[in-house]
Structures are given as C-alpha cells and as structure tokens.
C-alpha cells in the first residue's frame, strides 16, 4: 500500500481566544500526567468541546505534543501505524525509524515485531511525548485496537496517549482505571457549569439574558 502522508492531519489545532477557558479540566488532565497515567480518555458526543479542550491544554503546557486527526481511511493497519509514527516524529524527529523500516518491509508481516521495536524506540526518548489521537471513534479495525492494547500494556514513561472520541474505544479501560493509569474526561465533566453558561451566553454571545433564561437554557441543553 503506497500513499503520501497528508501533513495537515498532523497539525495541532490552535486554541481560539474567544472561547470559554476551562482551568479545572486543564488541572485534571495535568494531574493525570504528573501521576504517571498512560492514557487520557476524553469521551463524549459531538459538540462537547473535546478537541477544543485538548487544544487549550496544549496551549498551556510545555510538553512535546504529537497530533493525529483520524478519518475512516485510517482503518488500514499499515496506514494507521505509518501516520502514528509520522505524528510521533513531529515531536521527536528520529523516533520510530527502526520500527518504520520493519513496518514497510515487504517480507515482514508480523505487527508484533513492529510494535516491539516501536516500544523499544520510544523507550530511548530523553523526554516525554504526548500523542493525541483525535476522532478515534472512526477506527473500527480490531487489529489496530489489538496493537494499541499491546502499546498500552508496554508503554514506557516517555510516552502518553490522549484519545478524543465520541464513543469508548475497545481498550482495557477498566484495567487501566483499576491500575491508576487512566485519566477520564466525560460528558459530566465537559458540561458547562452555571458560571460558564453565563459567560458564554452573555459575555461571548452578548445575549444579555436574565438569570432565569440562562438557567432554562442550561437545563434544556444539559450544559
């Protein structure tokens, strides 16, 4: 399978200045990283600000971040992992070189060998890298899930995964939770508080609504 890497899939979105800042969620994400969690899972339906939240966190962080915006074409194993390494190399230029050679080898079809080499490559990093997989709900290929499970089970401290998705992925979420390796941001966390609703409607939208109208809208839209 021959294809070119579309560089715009690796662009980190900018955090717009005219949106509601959410420092309590930023603190929650940062605390998970400091605690040594392997995965940050941001799971909620469309419109809850998942990508915006990650972009805001990136704008406040000094971490090295690699970004991959996924689409349905990325359900091919070779394509997914080539993009994964391409994203990783935006934060660490030489990372994954040996693994990429194995991945592209016409003779080598064993993804376990590739993933083992990828983990070994990442282990040699002298700084932490955050890999963000955005729109992960488009991925349905079971083999890709199995590869990510292997990666999470053997993840070195130098790598952390962010997954933003509309539905929980088929990953060992419960096991990671029990082991204290998971940060979760869900619908209840992403809903606006009353103060955020007020700021959005009256300050950003300039609607000048009274308190009862704001309360009614907050209730109707569920934050």
mmCIF file of C-alpha atoms in Angstrom, residues 16 32 37 42 44 48-49 54 70 73 77 100-101 111 115 127 131 146 156 175 198 206 210 212 218:
data_model
loop_
_atom_site.group_PDB
_atom_site.id
_atom_site.type_symbol
_atom_site.label_atom_id
_atom_site.label_comp_id
_atom_site.label_asym_id
_atom_site.label_seq_id
_atom_site.Cartn_x
_atom_site.Cartn_y
_atom_site.Cartn_z
ATOM 1 C CA UNK A 16 -9.190 30.252 19.833
ATOM 2 C CA UNK A 32 -3.064 12.678 35.435
ATOM 3 C CA UNK A 37 -1.065 7.795 33.849
ATOM 4 C CA UNK A 42 -11.858 12.254 26.517
ATOM 5 C CA UNK A 44 -18.365 12.475 24.751
ATOM 6 C CA UNK A 48 -18.937 18.842 23.778
ATOM 7 C CA UNK A 49 -15.613 20.541 23.041
ATOM 8 C CA UNK A 54 -7.072 19.307 24.219
ATOM 9 C CA UNK A 70 -8.028 10.337 12.231
ATOM 10 C CA UNK A 73 -9.371 5.659 5.744
ATOM 11 C CA UNK A 77 -3.138 -1.203 9.871
ATOM 12 C CA UNK A 100 9.140 2.121 10.402
ATOM 13 C CA UNK A 101 11.664 0.057 8.455
ATOM 14 C CA UNK A 111 2.960 -6.442 13.563
ATOM 15 C CA UNK A 115 5.224 -2.875 17.837
ATOM 16 C CA UNK A 127 11.815 13.493 27.074
ATOM 17 C CA UNK A 131 0.485 11.525 21.221
ATOM 18 C CA UNK A 146 -5.067 -5.027 19.491
ATOM 19 C CA UNK A 156 7.284 3.388 28.653
ATOM 20 C CA UNK A 175 -7.977 -2.443 33.830
ATOM 21 C CA UNK A 198 -23.425 32.745 31.931
ATOM 22 C CA UNK A 206 -23.705 39.160 24.042
ATOM 23 C CA UNK A 210 -31.513 37.192 32.733
ATOM 24 C CA UNK A 212 -33.922 32.513 34.764
ATOM 25 C CA UNK A 218 -28.563 25.340 30.683
#
